[in-house]
Amino acid sequence: MSQILIVDDEEIMRQSLTDWLKEDGYEVVAVEDGFKALELVQKESFNVMLVDLKMPKMDGIEVLRAVKKLNLDVPVIIITAYATVDTAVAAMKEGAYDYIVKPFHPEELGMVIRKIIEHQNLKKENIILRKELSQKYQFHDIIGKSPKMQRVFELIKTVAPTRSTVLVEGESGTGKELIARAIHSESPRREGPFIPLACGALPETLLEAELFGYEKGAFTGAVVGKKGKIEMADGGTLFLDEIADISLKTQVDLLRFLQEREFRRLGSTETIKIDVRIIAATNRDLKELVAAGKFREDLFYRLNVITIKVPPLRERKEDIPLLVQHFLEKFSAATGKRVSKISPEALNLLLDYDWPGNVRELENAIEHAVVITQGDIILPEALPSVFTRSVEKNLPFGKTLRDVEKEHIEKVLREMKGNISQAAEILGINRVTLYRKIKDYNIKID
């Protein structure tokens, strides 16, 4: 049952509101001041707070401000018999859901509360649906409902239980390391270590030392011995990213290890046997490199026992809405913001883009948008400039984004006859944001 908290210093009003709301089927708690109300909302969960504006100990705006400061997710409706434009604007700026003037008809208040409850129920249903979709289309940390990604998921499940070496191919930013981690997590080696190594980031001598380790005095600067990544991955998985970038000499050493499953640290004569699974990844065409003499053919076939090709994002655009939602939740949580939606216009811009940087570029774009966004919905102008430029190409000549947004807000307000709630809903922003834009653009409401 939905629970309403009434905060009013007038006993007659508390009792009247309690009777009305109980008749509508709500559970009601009524208190006479803001201090008691704040104690209660920190202990119990309320669907709505009805707060009188003028109270002797703490007024309604102060209660509202305290609720927001405590980051409590409860809509606050300010009620008052002393309505002024200034107090109404102040209430909305502080984040009130609505502002109702006494005396009001019970049905008027009932409509506002029913709307809030319906919205909360829809929000809960959306969360459940999103969770179900997420579980259906998420495999470990990889997201995709497209047929191509579903095939990748099936291939991961098939190869994970085996000991076979895997080669993951895909453009930069497609999530090749996530594929490797998923294989490791699904394999019998999941309790062992997963050791990644970006081969392309290291010069030849340092890469050899990182791979095989070294003994004290093996080279200048080796003041102590150190295990290599191969040895550290014993019993687990070694992920060699950017494998195409290793030198021909390192290719020979790696091939020898793959054939014999043993190696020696640099500067050592002791042979070490290791049980490790190798997963390699590349964003280049290894066959072309083999043909050009830049990659050993025998090593290519050793690595290419099983190949998983990760499709670029432009070939699976049906996954973009799911990925956007996933990153929205991730960065909203990281930044402490509540950006939960993206406008259809902004989503269309993302869907029209070719994504040369793939999923990594999309992740960066959503992080940028979440940081920039002030409300709860991402609009086109919050996206990185590469998208803004594409919007500007379609703008009427000589007009800026601000010009177009102002005209659009004015048009919607005219059509809604100045009704802020309806206009905000159509614009996909909350009432506070709309009030701010009306003030920023100096829009006159008829």
mmCIF file with all atom_site columns, C-alpha atoms in Angstrom, residues 163 189 233-236 261 273-277:
data_model
loop_
_atom_site.group_PDB
_atom_site.id
_atom_site.type_symbol
_atom_site.label_atom_id
_atom_site.label_alt_id
_atom_site.label_comp_id
_atom_site.label_asym_id
_atom_site.label_entity_id
_atom_site.label_seq_id
_atom_site.pdbx_PDB_ins_code
_atom_site.Cartn_x
_atom_site.Cartn_y
_atom_site.Cartn_z
_atom_site.occupancy
_atom_site.B_iso_or_equiv
_atom_site.pdbx_formal_charge
_atom_site.auth_seq_id
_atom_site.auth_comp_id
_atom_site.auth_asym_id
_atom_site.auth_atom_id
_atom_site.pdbx_PDB_model_num
ATOM 1  C CA . ARG A 1 163 ? 42.407 -26.102 -23.236 1.00 0.00 ? 163 ARG A CA 1
ATOM 2  C CA . ARG A 1 189 ? 40.675 -22.201 -14.752 1.00 0.00 ? 189 ARG A CA 1
ATOM 3  C CA . ALA A 1 233 ? 49.577 -17.021 -15.039 1.00 0.00 ? 233 ALA A CA 1
ATOM 4  C CA . ASP A 1 234 ? 50.399 -20.622 -13.964 1.00 0.00 ? 234 ASP A CA 1
ATOM 5  C CA . GLY A 1 235 ? 47.100 -22.494 -13.511 1.00 0.00 ? 235 GLY A CA 1
ATOM 6  C CA . GLY A 1 236 ? 45.176 -19.686 -15.206 1.00 0.00 ? 236 GLY A CA 1
ATOM 7  C CA . ARG A 1 261 ? 55.042 -25.539 -22.608 1.00 0.00 ? 261 ARG A CA 1
ATOM 8  C CA . LYS A 1 273 ? 57.162 -26.012 -16.884 1.00 0.00 ? 273 LYS A CA 1
ATOM 9  C CA . ILE A 1 274 ? 53.915 -24.077 -16.770 1.00 0.00 ? 274 ILE A CA 1
ATOM 10 C CA . ASP A 1 275 ? 50.231 -24.923 -17.138 1.00 0.00 ? 275 ASP A CA 1
ATOM 11 C CA . VAL A 1 276 ? 48.762 -21.843 -18.755 1.00 0.00 ? 276 VAL A CA 1
ATOM 12 C CA . ARG A 1 277 ? 46.132 -21.166 -21.393 1.00 0.00 ? 277 ARG A CA 1
#
